[in-house]
PDB file of C-alpha atoms in Angstrom:
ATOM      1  CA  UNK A   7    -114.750 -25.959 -10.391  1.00  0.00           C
ATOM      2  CA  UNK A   8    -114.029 -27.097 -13.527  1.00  0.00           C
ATOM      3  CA  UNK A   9    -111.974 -30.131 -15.298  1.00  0.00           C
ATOM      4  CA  UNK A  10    -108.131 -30.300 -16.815  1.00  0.00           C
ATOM      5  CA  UNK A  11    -106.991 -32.478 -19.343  1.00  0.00           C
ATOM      6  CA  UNK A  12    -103.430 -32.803 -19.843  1.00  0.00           C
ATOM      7  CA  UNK A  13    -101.221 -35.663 -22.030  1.00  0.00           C
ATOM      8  CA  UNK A  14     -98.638 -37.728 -20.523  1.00  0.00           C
ATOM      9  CA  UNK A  15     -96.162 -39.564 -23.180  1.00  0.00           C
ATOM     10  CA  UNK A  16     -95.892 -42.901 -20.477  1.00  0.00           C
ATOM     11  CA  UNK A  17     -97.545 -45.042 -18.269  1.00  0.00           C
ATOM     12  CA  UNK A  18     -97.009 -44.779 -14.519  1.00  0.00           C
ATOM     13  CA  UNK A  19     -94.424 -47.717 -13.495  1.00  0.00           C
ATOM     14  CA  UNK A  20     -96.604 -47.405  -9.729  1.00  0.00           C
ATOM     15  CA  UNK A  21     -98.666 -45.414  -7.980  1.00  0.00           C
ATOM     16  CA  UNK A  22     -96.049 -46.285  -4.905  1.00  0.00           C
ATOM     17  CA  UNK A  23     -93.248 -43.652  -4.730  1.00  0.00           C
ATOM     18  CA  UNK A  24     -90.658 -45.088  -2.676  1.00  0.00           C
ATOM     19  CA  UNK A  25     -90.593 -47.497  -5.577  1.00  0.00           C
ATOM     20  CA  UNK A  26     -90.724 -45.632  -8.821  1.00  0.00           C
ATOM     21  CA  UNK A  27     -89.049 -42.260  -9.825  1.00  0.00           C
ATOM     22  CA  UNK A  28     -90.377 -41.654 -13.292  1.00  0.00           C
ATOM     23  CA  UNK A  29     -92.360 -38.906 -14.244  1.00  0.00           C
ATOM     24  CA  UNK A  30     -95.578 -40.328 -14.343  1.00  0.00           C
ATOM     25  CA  UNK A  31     -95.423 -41.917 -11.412  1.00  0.00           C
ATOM     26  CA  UNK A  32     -93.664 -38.621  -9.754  1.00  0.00           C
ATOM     27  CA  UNK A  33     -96.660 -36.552 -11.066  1.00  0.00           C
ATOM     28  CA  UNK A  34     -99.226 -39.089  -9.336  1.00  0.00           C
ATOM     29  CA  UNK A  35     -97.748 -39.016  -6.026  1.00  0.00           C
ATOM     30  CA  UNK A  36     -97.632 -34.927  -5.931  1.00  0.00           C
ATOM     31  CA  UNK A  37    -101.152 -35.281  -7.034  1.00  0.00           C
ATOM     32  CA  UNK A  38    -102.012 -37.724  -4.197  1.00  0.00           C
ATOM     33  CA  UNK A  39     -99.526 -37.242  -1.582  1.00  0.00           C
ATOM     34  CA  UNK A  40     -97.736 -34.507  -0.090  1.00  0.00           C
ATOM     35  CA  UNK A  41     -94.615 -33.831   1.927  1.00  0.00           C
ATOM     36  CA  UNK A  42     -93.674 -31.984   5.263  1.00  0.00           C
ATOM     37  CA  UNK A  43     -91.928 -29.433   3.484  1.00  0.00           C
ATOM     38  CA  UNK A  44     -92.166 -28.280  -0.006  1.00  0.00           C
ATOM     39  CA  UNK A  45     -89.692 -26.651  -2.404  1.00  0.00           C
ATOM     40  CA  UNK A  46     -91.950 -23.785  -4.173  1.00  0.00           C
ATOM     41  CA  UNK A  47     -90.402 -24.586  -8.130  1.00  0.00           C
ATOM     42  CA  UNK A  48     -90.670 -21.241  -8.474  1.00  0.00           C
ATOM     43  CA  UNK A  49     -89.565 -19.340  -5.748  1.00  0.00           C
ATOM     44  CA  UNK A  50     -87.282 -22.376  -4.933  1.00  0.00           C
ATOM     45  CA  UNK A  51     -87.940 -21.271  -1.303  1.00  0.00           C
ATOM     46  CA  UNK A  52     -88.931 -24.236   1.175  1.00  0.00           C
ATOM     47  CA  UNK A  53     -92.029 -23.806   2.656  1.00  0.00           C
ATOM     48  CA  UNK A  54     -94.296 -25.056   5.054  1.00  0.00           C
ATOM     49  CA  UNK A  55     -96.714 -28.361   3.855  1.00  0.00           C
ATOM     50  CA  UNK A  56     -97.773 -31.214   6.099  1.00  0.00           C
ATOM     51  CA  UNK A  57     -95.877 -29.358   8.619  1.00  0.00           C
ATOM     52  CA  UNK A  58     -96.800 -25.863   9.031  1.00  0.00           C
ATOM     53  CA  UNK A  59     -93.392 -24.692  11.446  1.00  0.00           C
ATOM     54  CA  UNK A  60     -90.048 -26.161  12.036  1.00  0.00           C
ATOM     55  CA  UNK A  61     -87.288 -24.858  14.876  1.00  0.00           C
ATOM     56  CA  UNK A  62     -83.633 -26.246  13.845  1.00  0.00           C
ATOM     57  CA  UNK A  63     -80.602 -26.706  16.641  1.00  0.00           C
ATOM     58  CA  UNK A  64     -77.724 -23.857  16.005  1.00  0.00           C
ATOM     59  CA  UNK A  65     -75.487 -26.791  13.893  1.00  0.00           C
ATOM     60  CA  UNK A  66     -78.253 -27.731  11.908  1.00  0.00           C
ATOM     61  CA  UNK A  67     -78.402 -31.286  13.479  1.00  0.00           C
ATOM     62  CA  UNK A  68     -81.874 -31.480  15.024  1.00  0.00           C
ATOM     63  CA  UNK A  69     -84.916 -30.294  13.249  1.00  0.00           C
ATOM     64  CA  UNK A  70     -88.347 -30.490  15.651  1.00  0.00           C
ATOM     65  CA  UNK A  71     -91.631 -30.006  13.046  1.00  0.00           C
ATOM     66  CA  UNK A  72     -95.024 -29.232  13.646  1.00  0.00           C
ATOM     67  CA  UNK A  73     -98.054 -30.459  12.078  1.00  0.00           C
ATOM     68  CA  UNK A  74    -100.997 -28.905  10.941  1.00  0.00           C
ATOM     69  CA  UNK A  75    -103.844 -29.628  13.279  1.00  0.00           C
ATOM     70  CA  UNK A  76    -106.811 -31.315  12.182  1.00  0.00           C
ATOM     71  CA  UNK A  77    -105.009 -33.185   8.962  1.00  0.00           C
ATOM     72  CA  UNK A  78    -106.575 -36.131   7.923  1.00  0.00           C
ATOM     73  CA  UNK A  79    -105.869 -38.479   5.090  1.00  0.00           C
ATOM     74  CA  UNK A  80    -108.208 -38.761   2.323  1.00  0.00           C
ATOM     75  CA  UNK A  81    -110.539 -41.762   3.951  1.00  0.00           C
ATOM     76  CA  UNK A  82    -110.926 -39.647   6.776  1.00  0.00           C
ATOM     77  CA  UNK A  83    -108.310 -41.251   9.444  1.00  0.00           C
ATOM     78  CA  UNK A  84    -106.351 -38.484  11.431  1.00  0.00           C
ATOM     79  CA  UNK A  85    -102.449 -38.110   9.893  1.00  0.00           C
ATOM     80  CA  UNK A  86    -100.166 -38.184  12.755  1.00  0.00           C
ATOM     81  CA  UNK A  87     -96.578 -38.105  13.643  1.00  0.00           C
ATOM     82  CA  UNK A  88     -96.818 -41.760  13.658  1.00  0.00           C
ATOM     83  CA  UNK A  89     -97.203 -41.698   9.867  1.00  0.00           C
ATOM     84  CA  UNK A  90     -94.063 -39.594   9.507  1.00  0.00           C
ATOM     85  CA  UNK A  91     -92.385 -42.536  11.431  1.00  0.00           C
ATOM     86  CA  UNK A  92     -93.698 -44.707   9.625  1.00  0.00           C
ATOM     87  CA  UNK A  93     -92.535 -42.898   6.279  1.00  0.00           C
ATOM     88  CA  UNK A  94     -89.122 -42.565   7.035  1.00  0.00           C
ATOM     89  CA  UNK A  95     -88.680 -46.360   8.343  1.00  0.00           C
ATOM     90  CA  UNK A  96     -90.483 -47.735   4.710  1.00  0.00           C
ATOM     91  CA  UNK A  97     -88.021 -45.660   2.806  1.00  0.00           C
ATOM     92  CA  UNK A  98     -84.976 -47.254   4.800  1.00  0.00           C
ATOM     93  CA  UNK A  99     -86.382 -50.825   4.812  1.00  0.00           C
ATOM     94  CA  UNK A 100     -84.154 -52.772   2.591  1.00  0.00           C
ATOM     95  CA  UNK A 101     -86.967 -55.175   1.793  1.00  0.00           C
ATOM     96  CA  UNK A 102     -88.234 -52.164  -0.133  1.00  0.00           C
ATOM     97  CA  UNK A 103     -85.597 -51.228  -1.869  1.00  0.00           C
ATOM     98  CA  UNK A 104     -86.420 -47.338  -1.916  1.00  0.00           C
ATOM     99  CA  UNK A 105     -85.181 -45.411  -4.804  1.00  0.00           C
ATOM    100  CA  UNK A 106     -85.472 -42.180  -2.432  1.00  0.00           C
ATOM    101  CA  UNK A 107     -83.175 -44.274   0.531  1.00  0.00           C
ATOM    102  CA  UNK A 108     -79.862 -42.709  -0.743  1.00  0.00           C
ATOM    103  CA  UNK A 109     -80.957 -39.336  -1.309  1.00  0.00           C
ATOM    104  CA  UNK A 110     -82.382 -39.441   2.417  1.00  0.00           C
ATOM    105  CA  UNK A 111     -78.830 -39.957   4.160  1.00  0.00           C
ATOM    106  CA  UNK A 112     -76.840 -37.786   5.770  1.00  0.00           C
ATOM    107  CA  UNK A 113     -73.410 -38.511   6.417  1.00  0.00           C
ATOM    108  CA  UNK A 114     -73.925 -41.675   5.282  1.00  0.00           C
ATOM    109  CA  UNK A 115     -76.827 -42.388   7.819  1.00  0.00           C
ATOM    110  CA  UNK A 116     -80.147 -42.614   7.921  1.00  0.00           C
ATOM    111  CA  UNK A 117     -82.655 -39.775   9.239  1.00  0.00           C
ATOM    112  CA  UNK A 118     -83.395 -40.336  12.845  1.00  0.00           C
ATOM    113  CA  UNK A 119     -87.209 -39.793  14.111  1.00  0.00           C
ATOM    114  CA  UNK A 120     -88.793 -39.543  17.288  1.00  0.00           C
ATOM    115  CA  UNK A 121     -92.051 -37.870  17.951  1.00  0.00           C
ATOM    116  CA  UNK A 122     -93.097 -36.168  21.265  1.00  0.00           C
ATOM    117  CA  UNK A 123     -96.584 -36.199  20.584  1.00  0.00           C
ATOM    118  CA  UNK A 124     -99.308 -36.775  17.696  1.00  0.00           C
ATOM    119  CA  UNK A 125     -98.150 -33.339  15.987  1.00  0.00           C
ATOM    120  CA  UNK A 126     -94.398 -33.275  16.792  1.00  0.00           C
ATOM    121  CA  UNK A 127     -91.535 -34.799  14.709  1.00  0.00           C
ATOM    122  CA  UNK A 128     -87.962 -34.523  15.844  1.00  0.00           C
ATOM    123  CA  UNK A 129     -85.569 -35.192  12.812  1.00  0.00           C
ATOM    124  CA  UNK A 130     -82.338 -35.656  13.654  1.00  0.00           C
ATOM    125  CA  UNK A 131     -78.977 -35.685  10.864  1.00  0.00           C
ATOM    126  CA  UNK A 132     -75.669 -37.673  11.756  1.00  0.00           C
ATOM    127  CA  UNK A 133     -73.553 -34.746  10.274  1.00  0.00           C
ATOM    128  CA  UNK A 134     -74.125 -31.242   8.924  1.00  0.00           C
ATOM    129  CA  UNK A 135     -76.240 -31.107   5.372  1.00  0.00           C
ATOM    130  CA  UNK A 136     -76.332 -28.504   3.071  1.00  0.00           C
ATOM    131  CA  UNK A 137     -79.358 -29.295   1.487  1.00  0.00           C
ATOM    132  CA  UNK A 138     -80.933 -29.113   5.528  1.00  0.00           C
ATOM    133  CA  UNK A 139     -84.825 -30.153   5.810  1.00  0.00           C
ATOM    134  CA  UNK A 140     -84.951 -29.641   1.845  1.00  0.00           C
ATOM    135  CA  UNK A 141     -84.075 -33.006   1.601  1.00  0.00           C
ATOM    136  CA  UNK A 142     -88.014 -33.784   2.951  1.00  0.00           C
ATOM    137  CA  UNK A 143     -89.301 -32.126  -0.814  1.00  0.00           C
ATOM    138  CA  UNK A 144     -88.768 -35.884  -1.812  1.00  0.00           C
ATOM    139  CA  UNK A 145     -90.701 -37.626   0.551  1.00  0.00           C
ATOM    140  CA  UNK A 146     -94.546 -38.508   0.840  1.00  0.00           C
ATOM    141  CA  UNK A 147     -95.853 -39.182   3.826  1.00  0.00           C
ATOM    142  CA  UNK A 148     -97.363 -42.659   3.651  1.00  0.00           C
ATOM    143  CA  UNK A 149    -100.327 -43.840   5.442  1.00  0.00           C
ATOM    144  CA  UNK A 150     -99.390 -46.067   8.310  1.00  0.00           C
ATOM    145  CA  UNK A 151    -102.489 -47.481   8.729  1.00  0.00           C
ATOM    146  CA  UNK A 152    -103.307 -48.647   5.508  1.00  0.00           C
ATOM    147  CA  UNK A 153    -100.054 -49.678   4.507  1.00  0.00           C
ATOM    148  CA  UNK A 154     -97.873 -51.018   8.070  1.00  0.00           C
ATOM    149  CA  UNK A 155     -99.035 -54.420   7.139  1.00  0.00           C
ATOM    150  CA  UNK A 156     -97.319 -54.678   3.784  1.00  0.00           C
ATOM    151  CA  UNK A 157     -93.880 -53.363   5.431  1.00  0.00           C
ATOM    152  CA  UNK A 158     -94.492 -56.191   7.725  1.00  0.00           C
ATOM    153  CA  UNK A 159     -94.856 -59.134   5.452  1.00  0.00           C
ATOM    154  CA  UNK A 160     -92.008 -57.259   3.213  1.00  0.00           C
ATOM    155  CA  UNK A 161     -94.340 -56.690   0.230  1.00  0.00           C
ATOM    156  CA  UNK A 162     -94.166 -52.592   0.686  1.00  0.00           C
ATOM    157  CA  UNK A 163     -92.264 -52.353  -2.440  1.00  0.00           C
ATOM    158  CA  UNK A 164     -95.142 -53.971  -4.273  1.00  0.00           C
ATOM    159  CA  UNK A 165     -98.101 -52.173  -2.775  1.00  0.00           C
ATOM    160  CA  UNK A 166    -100.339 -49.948  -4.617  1.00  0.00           C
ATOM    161  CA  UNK A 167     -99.106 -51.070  -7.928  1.00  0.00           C
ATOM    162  CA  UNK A 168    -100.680 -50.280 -11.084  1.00  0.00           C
ATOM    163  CA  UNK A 169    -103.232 -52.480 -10.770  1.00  0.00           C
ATOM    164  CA  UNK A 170    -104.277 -51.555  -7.059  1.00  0.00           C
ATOM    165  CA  UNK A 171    -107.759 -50.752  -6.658  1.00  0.00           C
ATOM    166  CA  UNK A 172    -107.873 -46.730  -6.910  1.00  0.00           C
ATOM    167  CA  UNK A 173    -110.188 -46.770  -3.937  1.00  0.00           C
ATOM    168  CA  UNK A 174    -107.649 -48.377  -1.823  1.00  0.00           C
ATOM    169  CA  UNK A 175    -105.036 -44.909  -2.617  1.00  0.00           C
ATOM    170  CA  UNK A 176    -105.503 -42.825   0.451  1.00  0.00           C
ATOM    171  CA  UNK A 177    -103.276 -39.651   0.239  1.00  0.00           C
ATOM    172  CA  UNK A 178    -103.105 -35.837   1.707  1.00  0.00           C
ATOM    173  CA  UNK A 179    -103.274 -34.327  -1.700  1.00  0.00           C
ATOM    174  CA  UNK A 180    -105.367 -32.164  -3.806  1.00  0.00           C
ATOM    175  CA  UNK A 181    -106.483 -35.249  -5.906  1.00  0.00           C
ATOM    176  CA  UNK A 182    -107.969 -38.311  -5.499  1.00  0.00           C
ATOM    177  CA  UNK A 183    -107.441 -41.461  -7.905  1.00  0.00           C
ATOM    178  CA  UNK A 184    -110.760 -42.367  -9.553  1.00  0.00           C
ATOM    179  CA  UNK A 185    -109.628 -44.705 -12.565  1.00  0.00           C
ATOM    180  CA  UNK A 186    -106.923 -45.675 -14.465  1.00  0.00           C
ATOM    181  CA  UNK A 187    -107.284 -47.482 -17.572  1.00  0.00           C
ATOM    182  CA  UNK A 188    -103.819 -48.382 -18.691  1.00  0.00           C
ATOM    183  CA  UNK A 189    -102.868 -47.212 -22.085  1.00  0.00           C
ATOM    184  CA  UNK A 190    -105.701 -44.617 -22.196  1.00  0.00           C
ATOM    185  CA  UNK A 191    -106.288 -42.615 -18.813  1.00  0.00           C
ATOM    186  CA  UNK A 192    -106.116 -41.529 -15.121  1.00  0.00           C
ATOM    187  CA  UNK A 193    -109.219 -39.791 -13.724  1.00  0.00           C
ATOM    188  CA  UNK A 194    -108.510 -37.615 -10.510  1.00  0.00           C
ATOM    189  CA  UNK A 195    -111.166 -36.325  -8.470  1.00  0.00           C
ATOM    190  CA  UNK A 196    -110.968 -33.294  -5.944  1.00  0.00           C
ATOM    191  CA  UNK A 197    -110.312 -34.444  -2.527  1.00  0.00           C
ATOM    192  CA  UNK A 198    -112.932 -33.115  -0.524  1.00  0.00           C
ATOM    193  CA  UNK A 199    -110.295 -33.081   3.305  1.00  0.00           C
ATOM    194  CA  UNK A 200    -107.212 -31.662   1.129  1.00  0.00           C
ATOM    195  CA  UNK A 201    -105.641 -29.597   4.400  1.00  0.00           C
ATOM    196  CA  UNK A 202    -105.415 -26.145   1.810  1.00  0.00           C
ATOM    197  CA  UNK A 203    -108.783 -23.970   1.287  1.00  0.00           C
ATOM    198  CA  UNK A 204    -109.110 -20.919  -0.984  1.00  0.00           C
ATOM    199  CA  UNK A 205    -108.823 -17.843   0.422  1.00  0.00           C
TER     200      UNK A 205
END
């Protein structure tokens, strides 16, 4: 209920992930967005996000993931497996030019996704990976609706620069992006559907 203040020694490069990997930027997007999955930095144990269970094939190849019900992004439009889709086709569209597209191939291939319904993601991997669904740590899930049409025209990898509207930011995470005055501050507010409650 009450207010942080914490220094950072640069300026966010975007408030688009797929896009830019420094640490600003990086700290943003975990603010804002979240994954499927989540490597605890702690525990380093993977555990449950956007998606609250998983079921993998005996050789590791197909991963099927559930999502939460009742997740909504942080205007209020249902998050569906649609957006996942929609996630992992942005990060592979060359007119984007990921930074996260490398680091999201397995045996040299893209991750292939197919939903079965609104909640259900099947991820499938062209060869055995160590690393398995821990890859997903890396990737926020994007909001198809508000951002399909810039993946269209092939402006994705320019959306929701630095000097996008804050208001236009719609994410699954704990904070919301109220203002950023370059050179002197980011204000985050609480958002009020963030999926996690206190006990």
């Amino acid at each position: 209920g009450g207010e942080v203040v914490a220094s950072s020694r640069s300026e966010p490069r975007s408030f688009n992930r797929l896009v830019a990997g420094d640490q600003t930027s990086d700290t943003v997007s975990m603010l804002t967005q979240g994954p499927l999955v989540r490597i605890n930095r702690s525990t380093f144990e993977l555990e449950p996000w956007l998606a609250e269970r998983w079921e993998s094939s005996a050789d590791g190849l197909t991963h099927t993931l559930h999502l939460r019900q009742g997740l909504t992004w942080s205007d209020g439009t249902p998050l569906t497996s649609a957006d996942v889709l929609f996630s992992l086709r942005a990060v592979y569209d060359p007119t984007v030019k990921s930074i996260l597209a490398s680091n999201l191939t397995v045996g040299g291939q893209p991750i292939a996704a197919t939903t079965q319904d609104d909640s259900t993601v099947v991820l499938t991997y062209a060869a055995p990976s160590g690393p398995g669904l821990r890859l997903l740590d890396m990737l926020p899930i994007l909001p198809r609706h508000k951002l399909e049409g810039a993946l269209s025209s092939g402006t994705l990898g320019q959306a929701w620069g630095t000097a996008t509207n804050p208001g236009d930011i719609v994410g699954t995470g704990p904070f919301l992006l109220r203002e950023y005055q370059p050179g002197q501050r980011m204000v985050f507010d609480r958002n009020p559907r963030y999926w996690r409650k206190a006990p």
